[in-house]
XYZ file of C-alpha atoms in Angstrom:
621
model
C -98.164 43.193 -47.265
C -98.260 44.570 -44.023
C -95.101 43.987 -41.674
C -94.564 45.270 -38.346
C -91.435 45.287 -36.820
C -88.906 46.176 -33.791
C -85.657 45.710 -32.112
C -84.911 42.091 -32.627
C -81.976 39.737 -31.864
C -80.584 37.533 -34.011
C -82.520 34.479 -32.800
C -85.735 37.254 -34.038
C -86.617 37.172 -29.908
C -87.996 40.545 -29.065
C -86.963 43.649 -28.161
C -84.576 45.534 -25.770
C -86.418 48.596 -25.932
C -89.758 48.581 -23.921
C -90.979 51.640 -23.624
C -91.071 55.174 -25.344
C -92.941 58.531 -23.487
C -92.741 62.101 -25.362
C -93.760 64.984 -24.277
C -94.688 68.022 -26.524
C -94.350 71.254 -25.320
C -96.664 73.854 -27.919
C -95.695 77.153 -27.648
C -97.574 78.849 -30.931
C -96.118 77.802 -34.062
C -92.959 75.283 -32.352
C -92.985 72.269 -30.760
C -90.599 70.851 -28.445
C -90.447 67.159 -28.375
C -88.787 64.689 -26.048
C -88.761 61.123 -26.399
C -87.562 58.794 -23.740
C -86.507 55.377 -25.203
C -86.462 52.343 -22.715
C -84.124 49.848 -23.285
C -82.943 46.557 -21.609
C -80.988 43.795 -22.681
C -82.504 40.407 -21.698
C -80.002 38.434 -23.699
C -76.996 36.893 -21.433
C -74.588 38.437 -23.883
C -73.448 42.197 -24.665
C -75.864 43.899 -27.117
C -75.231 46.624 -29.873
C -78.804 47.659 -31.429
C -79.174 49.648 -34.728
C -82.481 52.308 -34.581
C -83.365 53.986 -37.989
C -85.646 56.170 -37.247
C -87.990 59.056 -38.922
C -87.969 63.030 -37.347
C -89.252 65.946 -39.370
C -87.129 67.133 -42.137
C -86.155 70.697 -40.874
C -86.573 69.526 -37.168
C -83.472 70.901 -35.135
C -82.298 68.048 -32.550
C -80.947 69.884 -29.978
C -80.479 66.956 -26.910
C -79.537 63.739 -27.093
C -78.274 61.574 -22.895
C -78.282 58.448 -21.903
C -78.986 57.546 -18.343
C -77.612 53.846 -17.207
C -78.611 52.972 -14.228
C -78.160 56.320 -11.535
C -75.574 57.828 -14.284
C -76.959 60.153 -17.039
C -74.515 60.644 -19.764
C -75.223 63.939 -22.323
C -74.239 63.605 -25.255
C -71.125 65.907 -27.253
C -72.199 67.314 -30.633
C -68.788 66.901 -32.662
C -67.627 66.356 -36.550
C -69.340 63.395 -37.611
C -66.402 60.815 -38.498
C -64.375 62.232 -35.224
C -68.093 61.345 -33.629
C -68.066 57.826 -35.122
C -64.199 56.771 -34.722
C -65.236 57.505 -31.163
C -68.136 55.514 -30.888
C -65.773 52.583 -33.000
C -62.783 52.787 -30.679
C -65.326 52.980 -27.630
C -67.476 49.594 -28.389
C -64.414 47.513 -29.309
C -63.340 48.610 -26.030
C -66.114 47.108 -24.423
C -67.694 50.742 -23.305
C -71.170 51.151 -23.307
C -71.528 54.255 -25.852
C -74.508 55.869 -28.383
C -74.322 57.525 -31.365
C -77.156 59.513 -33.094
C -76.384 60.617 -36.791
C -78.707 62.388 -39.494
C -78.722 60.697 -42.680
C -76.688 62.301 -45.756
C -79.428 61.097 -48.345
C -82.612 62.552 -46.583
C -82.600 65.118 -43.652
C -85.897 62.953 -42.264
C -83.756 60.025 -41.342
C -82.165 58.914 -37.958
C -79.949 56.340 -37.320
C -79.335 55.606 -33.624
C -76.435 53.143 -32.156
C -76.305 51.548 -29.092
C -73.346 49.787 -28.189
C -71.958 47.037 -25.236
C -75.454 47.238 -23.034
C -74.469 44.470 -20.386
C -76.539 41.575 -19.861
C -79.548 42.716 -17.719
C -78.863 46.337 -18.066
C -81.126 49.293 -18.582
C -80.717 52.337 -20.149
C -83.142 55.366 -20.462
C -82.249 57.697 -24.003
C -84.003 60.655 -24.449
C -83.840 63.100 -27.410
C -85.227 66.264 -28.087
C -85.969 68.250 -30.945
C -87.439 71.477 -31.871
C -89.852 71.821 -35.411
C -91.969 73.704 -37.186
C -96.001 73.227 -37.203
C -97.137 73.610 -40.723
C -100.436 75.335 -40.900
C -103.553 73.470 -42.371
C -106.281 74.214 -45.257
C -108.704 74.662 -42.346
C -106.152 76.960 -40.326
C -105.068 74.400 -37.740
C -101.720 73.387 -36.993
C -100.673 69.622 -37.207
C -98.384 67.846 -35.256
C -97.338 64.716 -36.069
C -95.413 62.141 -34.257
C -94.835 59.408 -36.938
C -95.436 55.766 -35.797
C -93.827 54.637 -39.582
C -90.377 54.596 -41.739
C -91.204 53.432 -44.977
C -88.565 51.988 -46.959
C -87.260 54.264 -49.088
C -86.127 52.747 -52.743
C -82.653 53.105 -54.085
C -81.957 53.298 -57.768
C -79.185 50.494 -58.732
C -75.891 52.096 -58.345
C -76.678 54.659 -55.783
C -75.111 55.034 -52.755
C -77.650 54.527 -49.592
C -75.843 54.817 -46.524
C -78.054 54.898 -43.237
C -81.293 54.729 -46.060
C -79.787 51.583 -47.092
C -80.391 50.035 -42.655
C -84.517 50.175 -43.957
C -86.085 46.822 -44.033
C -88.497 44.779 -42.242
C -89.059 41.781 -40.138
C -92.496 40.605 -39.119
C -92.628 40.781 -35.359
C -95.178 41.978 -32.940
C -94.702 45.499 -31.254
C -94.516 45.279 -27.564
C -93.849 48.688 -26.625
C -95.491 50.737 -24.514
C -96.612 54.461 -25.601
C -97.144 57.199 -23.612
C -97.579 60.968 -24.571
C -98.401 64.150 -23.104
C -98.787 67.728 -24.505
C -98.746 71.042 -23.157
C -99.876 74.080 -24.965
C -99.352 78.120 -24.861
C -100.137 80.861 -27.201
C -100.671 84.817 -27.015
C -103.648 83.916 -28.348
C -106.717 81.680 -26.870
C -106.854 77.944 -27.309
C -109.991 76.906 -29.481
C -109.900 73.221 -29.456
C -107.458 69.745 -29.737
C -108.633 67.241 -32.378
C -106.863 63.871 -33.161
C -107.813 61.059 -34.515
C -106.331 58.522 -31.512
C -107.964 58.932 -28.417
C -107.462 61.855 -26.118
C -108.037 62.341 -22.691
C -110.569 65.873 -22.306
C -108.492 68.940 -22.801
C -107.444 70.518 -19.480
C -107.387 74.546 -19.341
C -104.702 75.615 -17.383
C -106.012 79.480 -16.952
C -109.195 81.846 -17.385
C -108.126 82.704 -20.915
C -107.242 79.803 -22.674
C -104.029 80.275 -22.843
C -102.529 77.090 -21.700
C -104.366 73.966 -21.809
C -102.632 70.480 -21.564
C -104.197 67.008 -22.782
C -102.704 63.442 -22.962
C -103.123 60.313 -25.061
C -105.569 57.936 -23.724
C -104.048 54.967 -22.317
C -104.200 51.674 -23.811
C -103.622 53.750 -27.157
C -102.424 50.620 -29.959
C -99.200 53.127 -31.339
C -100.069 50.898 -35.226
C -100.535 54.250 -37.319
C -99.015 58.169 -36.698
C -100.209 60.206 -33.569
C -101.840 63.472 -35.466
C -102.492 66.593 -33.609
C -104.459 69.249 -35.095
C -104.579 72.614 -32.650
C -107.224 75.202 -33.406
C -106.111 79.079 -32.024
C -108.496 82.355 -32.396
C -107.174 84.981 -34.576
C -105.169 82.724 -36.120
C -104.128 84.620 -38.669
C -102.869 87.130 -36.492
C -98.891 88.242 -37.597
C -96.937 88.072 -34.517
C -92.700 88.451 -33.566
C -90.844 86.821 -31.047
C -87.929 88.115 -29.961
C -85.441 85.363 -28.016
C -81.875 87.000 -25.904
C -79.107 85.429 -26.345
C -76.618 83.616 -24.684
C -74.397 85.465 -22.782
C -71.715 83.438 -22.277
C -71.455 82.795 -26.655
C -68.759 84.164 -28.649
C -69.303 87.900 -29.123
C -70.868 88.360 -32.644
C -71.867 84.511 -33.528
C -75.490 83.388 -33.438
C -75.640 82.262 -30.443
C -74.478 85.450 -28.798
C -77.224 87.969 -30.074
C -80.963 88.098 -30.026
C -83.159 86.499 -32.767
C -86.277 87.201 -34.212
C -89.334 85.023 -35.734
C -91.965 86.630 -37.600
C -94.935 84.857 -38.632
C -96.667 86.803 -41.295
C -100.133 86.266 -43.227
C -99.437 88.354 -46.640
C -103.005 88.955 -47.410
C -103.761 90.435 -51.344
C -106.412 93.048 -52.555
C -109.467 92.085 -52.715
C -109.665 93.230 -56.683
C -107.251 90.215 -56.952
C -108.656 87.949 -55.341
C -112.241 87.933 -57.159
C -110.056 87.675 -60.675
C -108.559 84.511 -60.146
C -106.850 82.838 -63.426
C -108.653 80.248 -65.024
C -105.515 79.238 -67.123
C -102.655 77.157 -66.544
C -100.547 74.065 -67.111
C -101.575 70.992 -64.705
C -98.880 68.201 -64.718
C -99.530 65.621 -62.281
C -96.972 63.185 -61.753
C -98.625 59.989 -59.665
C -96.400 57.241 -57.916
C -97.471 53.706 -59.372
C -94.312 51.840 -57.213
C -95.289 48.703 -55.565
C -95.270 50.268 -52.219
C -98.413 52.376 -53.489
C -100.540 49.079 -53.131
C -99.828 49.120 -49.297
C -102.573 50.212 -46.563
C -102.668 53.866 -45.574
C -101.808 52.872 -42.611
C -102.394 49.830 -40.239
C -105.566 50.319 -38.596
C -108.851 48.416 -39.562
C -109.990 49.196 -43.160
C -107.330 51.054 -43.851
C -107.407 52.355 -48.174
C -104.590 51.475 -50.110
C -102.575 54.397 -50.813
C -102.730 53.985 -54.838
C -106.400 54.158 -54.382
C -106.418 57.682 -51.783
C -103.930 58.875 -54.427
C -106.256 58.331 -57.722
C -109.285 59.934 -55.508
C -107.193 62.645 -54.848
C -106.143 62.994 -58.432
C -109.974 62.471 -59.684
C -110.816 65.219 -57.092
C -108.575 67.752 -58.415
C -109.474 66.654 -62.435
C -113.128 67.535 -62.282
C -112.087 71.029 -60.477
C -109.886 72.605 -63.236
C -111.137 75.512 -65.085
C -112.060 74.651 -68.936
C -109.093 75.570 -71.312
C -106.505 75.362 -69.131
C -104.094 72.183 -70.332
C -102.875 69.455 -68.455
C -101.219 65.947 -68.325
C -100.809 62.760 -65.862
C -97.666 60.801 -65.679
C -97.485 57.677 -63.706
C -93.567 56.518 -62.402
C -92.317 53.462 -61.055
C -88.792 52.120 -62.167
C -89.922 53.812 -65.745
C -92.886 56.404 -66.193
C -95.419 56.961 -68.998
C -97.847 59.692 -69.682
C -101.555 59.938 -70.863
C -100.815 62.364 -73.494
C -98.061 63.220 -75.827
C -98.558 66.214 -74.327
C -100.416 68.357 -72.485
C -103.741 68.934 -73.804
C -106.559 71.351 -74.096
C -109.391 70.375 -71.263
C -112.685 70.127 -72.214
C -115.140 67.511 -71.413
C -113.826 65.221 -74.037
C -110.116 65.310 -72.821
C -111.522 65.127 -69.186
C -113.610 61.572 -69.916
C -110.551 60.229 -71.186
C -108.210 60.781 -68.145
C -110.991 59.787 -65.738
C -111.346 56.478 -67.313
C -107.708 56.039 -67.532
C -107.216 56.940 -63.980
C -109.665 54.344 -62.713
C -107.436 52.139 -64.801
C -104.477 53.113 -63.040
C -102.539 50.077 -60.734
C -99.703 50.481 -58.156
C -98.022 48.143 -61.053
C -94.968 50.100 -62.032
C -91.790 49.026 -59.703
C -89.306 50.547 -57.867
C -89.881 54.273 -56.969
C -87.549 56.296 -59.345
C -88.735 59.893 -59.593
C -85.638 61.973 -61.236
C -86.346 61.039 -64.665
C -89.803 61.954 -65.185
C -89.393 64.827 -64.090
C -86.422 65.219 -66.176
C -88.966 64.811 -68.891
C -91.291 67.026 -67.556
C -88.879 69.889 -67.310
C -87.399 69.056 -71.242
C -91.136 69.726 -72.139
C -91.688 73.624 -73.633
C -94.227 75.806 -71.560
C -97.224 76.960 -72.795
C -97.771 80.501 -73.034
C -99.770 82.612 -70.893
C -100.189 79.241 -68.813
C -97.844 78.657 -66.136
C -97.022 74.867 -65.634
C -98.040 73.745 -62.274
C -96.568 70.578 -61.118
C -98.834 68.181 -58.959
C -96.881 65.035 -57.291
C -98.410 62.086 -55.755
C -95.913 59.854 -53.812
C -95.624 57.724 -50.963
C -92.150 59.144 -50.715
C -90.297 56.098 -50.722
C -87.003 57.282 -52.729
C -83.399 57.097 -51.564
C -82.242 59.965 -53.977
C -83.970 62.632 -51.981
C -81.523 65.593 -52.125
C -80.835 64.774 -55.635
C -84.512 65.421 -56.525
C -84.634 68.568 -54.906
C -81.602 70.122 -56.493
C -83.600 69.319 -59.535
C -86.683 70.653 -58.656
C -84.574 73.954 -57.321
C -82.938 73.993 -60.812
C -86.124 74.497 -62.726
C -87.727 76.407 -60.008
C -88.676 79.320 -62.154
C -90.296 77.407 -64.921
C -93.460 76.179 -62.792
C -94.616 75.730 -58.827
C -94.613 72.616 -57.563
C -97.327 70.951 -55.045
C -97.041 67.607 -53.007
C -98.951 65.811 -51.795
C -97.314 62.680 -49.468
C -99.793 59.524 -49.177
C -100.039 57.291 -46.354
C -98.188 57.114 -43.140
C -94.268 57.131 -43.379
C -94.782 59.531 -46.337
C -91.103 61.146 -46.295
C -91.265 64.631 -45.008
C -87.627 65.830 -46.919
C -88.986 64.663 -50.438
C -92.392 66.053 -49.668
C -92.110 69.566 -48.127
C -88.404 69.876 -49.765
C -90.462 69.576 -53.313
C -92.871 72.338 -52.719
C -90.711 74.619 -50.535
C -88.113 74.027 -54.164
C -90.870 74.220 -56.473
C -92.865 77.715 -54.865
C -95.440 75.416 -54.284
C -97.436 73.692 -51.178
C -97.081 70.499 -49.529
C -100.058 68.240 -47.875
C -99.780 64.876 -46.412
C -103.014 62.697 -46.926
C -103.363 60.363 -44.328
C -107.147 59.645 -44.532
C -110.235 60.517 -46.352
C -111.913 63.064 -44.048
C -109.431 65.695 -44.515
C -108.217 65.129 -47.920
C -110.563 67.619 -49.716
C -109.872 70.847 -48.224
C -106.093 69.761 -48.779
C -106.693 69.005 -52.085
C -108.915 72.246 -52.800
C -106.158 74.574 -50.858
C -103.821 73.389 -53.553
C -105.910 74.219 -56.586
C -106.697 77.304 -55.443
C -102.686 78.246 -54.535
C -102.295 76.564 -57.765
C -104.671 79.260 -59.528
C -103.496 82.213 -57.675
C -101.273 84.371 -59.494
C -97.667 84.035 -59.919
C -96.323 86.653 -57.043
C -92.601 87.938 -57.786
C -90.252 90.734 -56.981
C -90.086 89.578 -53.198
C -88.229 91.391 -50.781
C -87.990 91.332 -47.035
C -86.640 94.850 -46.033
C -86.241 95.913 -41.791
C -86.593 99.251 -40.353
C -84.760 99.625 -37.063
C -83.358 102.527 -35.155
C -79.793 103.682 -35.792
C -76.803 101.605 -33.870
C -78.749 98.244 -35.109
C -78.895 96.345 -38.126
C -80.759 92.969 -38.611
C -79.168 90.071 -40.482
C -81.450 87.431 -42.233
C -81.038 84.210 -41.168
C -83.556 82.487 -43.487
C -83.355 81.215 -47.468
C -85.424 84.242 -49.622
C -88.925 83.948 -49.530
C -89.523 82.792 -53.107
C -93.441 82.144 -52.856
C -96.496 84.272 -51.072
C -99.653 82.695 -51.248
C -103.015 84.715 -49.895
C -103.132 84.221 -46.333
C -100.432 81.684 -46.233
C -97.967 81.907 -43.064
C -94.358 82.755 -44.184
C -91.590 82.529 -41.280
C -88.435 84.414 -41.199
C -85.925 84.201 -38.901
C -83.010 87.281 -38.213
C -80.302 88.347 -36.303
C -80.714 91.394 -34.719
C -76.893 92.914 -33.848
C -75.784 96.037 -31.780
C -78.026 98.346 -29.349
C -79.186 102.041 -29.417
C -80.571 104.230 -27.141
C -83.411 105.074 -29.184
C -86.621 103.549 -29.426
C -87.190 99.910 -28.822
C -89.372 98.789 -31.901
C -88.617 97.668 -35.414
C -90.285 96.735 -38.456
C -90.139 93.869 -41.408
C -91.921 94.785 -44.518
C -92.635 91.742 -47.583
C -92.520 93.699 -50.546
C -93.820 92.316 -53.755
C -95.578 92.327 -57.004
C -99.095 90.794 -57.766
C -100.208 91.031 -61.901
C -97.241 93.414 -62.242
C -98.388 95.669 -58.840
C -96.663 96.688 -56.393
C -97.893 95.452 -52.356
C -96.437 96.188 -49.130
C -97.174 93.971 -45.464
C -95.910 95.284 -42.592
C -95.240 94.849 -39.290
C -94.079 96.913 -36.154
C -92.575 94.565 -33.592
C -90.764 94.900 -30.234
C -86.703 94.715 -30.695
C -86.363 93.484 -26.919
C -86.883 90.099 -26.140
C -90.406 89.084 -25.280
C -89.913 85.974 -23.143
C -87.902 82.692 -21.977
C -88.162 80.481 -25.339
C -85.406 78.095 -24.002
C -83.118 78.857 -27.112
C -85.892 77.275 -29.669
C -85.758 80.572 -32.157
C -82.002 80.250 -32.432
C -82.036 76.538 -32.948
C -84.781 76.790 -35.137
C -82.380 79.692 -37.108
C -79.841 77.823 -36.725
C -80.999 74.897 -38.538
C -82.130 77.361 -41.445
C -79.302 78.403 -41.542
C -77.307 75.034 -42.059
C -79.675 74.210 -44.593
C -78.841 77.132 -46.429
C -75.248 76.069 -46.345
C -75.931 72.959 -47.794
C -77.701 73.555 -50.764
C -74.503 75.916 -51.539
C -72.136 72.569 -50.667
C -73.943 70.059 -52.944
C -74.096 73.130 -55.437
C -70.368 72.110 -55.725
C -67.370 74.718 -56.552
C -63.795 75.659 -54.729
C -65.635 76.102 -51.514
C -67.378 72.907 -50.394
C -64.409 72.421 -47.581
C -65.273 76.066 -46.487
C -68.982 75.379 -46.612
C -68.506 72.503 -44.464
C -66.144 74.025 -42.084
C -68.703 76.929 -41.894
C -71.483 74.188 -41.218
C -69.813 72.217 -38.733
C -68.705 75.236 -36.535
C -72.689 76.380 -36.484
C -74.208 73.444 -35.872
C -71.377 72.553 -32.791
C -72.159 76.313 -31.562
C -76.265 76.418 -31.524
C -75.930 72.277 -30.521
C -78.382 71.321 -33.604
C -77.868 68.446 -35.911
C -76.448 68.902 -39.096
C -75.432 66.600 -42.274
C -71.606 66.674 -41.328
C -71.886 66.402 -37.384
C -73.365 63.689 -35.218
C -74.075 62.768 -31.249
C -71.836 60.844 -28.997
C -72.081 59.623 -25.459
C -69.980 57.331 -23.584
C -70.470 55.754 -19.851
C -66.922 56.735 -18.710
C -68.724 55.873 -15.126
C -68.583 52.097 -15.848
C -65.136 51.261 -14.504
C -65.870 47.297 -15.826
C -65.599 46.957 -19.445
C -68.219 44.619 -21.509
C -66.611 41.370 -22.662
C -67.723 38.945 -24.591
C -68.855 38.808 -28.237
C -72.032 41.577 -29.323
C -75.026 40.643 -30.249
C -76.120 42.525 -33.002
C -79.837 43.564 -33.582
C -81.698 46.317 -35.917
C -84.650 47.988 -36.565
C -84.563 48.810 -40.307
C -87.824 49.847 -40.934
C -88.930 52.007 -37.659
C -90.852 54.467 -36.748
C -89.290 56.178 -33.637
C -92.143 55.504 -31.568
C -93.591 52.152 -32.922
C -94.999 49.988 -35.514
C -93.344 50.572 -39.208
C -94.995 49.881 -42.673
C -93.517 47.452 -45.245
C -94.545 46.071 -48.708
């Protein structure tokens, strides 16, 4: 069943917040994203509203204000319980206050607090974060601004937290949607697709540099607001080189300049025309009972059990014969066609696709951990590296646990995602291929699902490439310090990012090199590139955020990793995420009207929106 949902009081009477407008600032590979949140409170009580709300996973939020009336109130980044005891002591004093907190169980997951809005009064909350665009089959780079928070499942005796606020009431949506998007790159602008409506694409120069285009009004905000953006020589590498600030603490992160390359590692030729033909092919297919809701919640919208199984029957009748393979389905238990994996040939083949037809969204909750648990117990063929193929809705409250597997058996097979349907979680789905080696896709609709699925397979195919270093070459009185996790997969033609510090000066020459070293069927290759060590232009601090998020990511996978230095880990976390003013696990937003000289009185009226995409209509089975 489809639900769709919003701020409601308790009497279910709509909604204090009335409007949302984002702008997206595209410059190359990073968006910048603000969203401005209207709310009012219409009831003749005080009001305290609960927003759960979906960003990207590795998105760094890097603003958070309120404005109330003429006031405008930015918000403190600080420890996350000294955050909330504030917010606590604050609303029981009858303050109006906001608190915006990233979720422990999944890194895609915002919960935002308003408390004591006055009867009658407005307030205008904007956020802003910075993200990673993930580069497409066919070369473009999607944006997405998700209209959906599915609910995510929770195995019995797991602890939810803010996962736990996800649920649904039927309601209609009666917000208001406007966005506009403005894009720059060193290199020309082909084209804008989307599948909502967009106003014609406005060039902004001779060279098609900057363009800037806007979502057509009247746009219905039921399903996510895709943006696909087309560049020439795409696969152009390139550096950008941000200063730092120079009021930060000499030597911290903030303080020096930092680097982002974008390279294309591209492999011989010879290698290329040889690809294997062997291979292990697990796929592991969500049958949960959210899998038999609607993509998404436009007209004739698929079910997503039934994009999933064409996705599945795509990528069956494109294996090479004699590889082996296997299909699990999951739910609150999980089965599997075979024993175990089995030869394919055209007998082996029949058999699946009839089963797969057969296949129902019939299965329960969405528990993930122990099939793959089984999966993992299972011995490898030899000469045929296992290659793990997951299905999923993402609807799981265990997300970080999942991962840590998947990272714990990371050198055993590569592991590619694929999320289905709107609301699809973006932690469980890009965390499992950036922990498995492998390649994540979200499938959304039918007309871009096969060059997705076909990317895969052939990534899937490519050889194993291992031995990976990332060495710099700078002049003397400099040294660069990587920022980002090792690169622990290359793929042909695939962008890899890495982010560095770049400390000290020299009087020397000004340019610098990165070279990705690594071996391909046991040979050695080199990519290079020569970059400019002084900074290029005004990013607005997005390639330090950006590093600085990496960074805290880094730290913790090392804190759930466990041992005598969690409390340093966290110390170390909290410090960097209060210094570069990005979000992190173990910090959280605050903002308090200390203009309002009248406190709120009166008992609060409490509403939520449990299952909610930031900008509009959720989906709920």
């Amino acid at each position: 069943m489809m639900n769709c949902c919003g701020l409601v009081t308790g009497q279910k009477l709509p909604v204090p917040l009335k409007s949302i407008s984002v702008d997206v600032q595209v410059k190359g590979h990073v968006a910048t994203v603000t969203s401005t949140l209207q709310y009012v409170n219409e009831e003749d009580r005080p009001l305290e509203a609960l927003f759960v709300f979906p960003l990207p996973a590795d998105a760094a939020v890097c603003h958070f204000s309120a404005k109330i009336g003429e006031h405008e109130i930015v918000a403190e980044l600080k420890e996350k319980q000294a955050a909330r005891d504030q917010y606590d002591d604050a609303v029981s004093s009858g303050q109006e206050a906001f608190l915006l907190e990233e979720s422990e169980e999944s890194s895609d997951v915002f919960k935002l607090s308003v408390g004591c809005l006055s009867p009658g009064q407005n307030a205008a909350i904007s956020i802003t974060y910075i993200t990673e665009l993930s580069v497409q089959a066919d070369h473009a780079l999607r944006f997405c601004l998700p209209a959906v928070l599915n609910p995510r499942y929770t195995p019995a005796g797991a602890a939810a937290g803010i996962v736990s606020e996800i649920s649904s009431v039927r309601d209609s949506v009666p917000y208001t949607l406007t966005l506009s998007v403005h894009v720059s790159s060193p290199n020309p602008i082909s084209k804008l697709e989307s599948k909502c409506t967009l106003d014609p694409l406005v060039f902004l120069n001779s060279d098609h540099t900057l363009a800037t285009v806007n979502l057509s009004s009247g746009h219905k905000f039921d399903k996510d607001v895709e943006l696909f953006v087309y560049y020439e020589n795409t696969h152009q590498p390139t550096a950008i080189v941000e200063a730092g600030v120079t009021t930060a603490q000499a030597g911290s992160l903030m303080s020096d300049p930092v680097v982002m390359i974008s390279l294309y590692p591209e492999f011989p030729k010879e290698v290329m025309s040889s690809l294997t033909t062997q291979g292990e092919f697990v796929f592991v297919i969500d049958r949960s009972g959210s899998m038999d809701c609607a993509m998404h919640n436009g007209e004739g919208a698929q079910m997503r059990i039934e994009s999933a199984k064409e996705t599945l029957l795509l990528l069956l009748k494109s294996l090479p014969m004699g590889c082996y393979f296997n299909i699990y389905g999951f739910g609150s238990s999980y089965d599997s066609f075979f024993p175990q994996s089995v030869v394919y040939n055209q007998d082996t083949m029949d058999q699946a696709l009839k089963k797969v037809n057969e296949m129902r969204a019939d299965m329960g909750g969405t528990e993930i951990l122990e099939p793959l648990k089984h999966i993992y117990s299972q011995p490898c063929y030899p000469e045929h590296p296992r290659q793990l193929f997951v299905f999923t809705d993402g609807e799981v409250g265990n997300t970080k646990g999942v991962l840590d597997l998947v990272r714990n058996h990371s050198q055993s097979h590569r592991c590619f995602s694929f999320g289905i349907g709107e609301g699809a979680s973006t932690a469980l789905i890009t965390g499992l291929a950036r922990e498995g080696c492998g390649h994540a896709h979200f499938i959304t609709g039918t007309d871009r699902m096969q060059p997705k699925v076909m990317q895969s397979l052939r990534f899937a195919l490519q050889p194993v490439v291992n031995k990976i270093s990332v060495e710099w070459k700078v002049p003397d009185g400099i040294t660069v310090d990587t920022l980002s996790p090792p690169i622990n997969v290359i793929f042909q033609g695939q962008r890899s990012l890495i982010y560095a510090q770049i400390k000290g000066q020299s009087s020397e020459s000004s340019e610098g090199s990165v070279m990705i070293q690594y071996n391909l069927k046991d040979q050695p290759v080199t990519n290079q590139l020569h970059f400019c060590l002084k900074p290029t232009e005004d990013t607005g601090l997005m390639i330090h955020r950006l590093a600085a998020r990496s960074l805290i990511g880094c730290l913790e996978q090392e804190e759930r990793a466990g041992g005598a230095e969690v409390e340093s880990i966290k110390s170390k976390m909290v410090k960097l995420s209060v210094e570069a003013g990005v979000n992190s696990v173990h910090t959280a937003f605050i903002a308090i009207n200390k203009h309002n000289r009248e406190t709120v009185k009166g008992p609060l009226i409490q509403t939520r929106i449990p299952t909610q995409g930031l900008y509009g209509v959720p989906q709920m089975c």
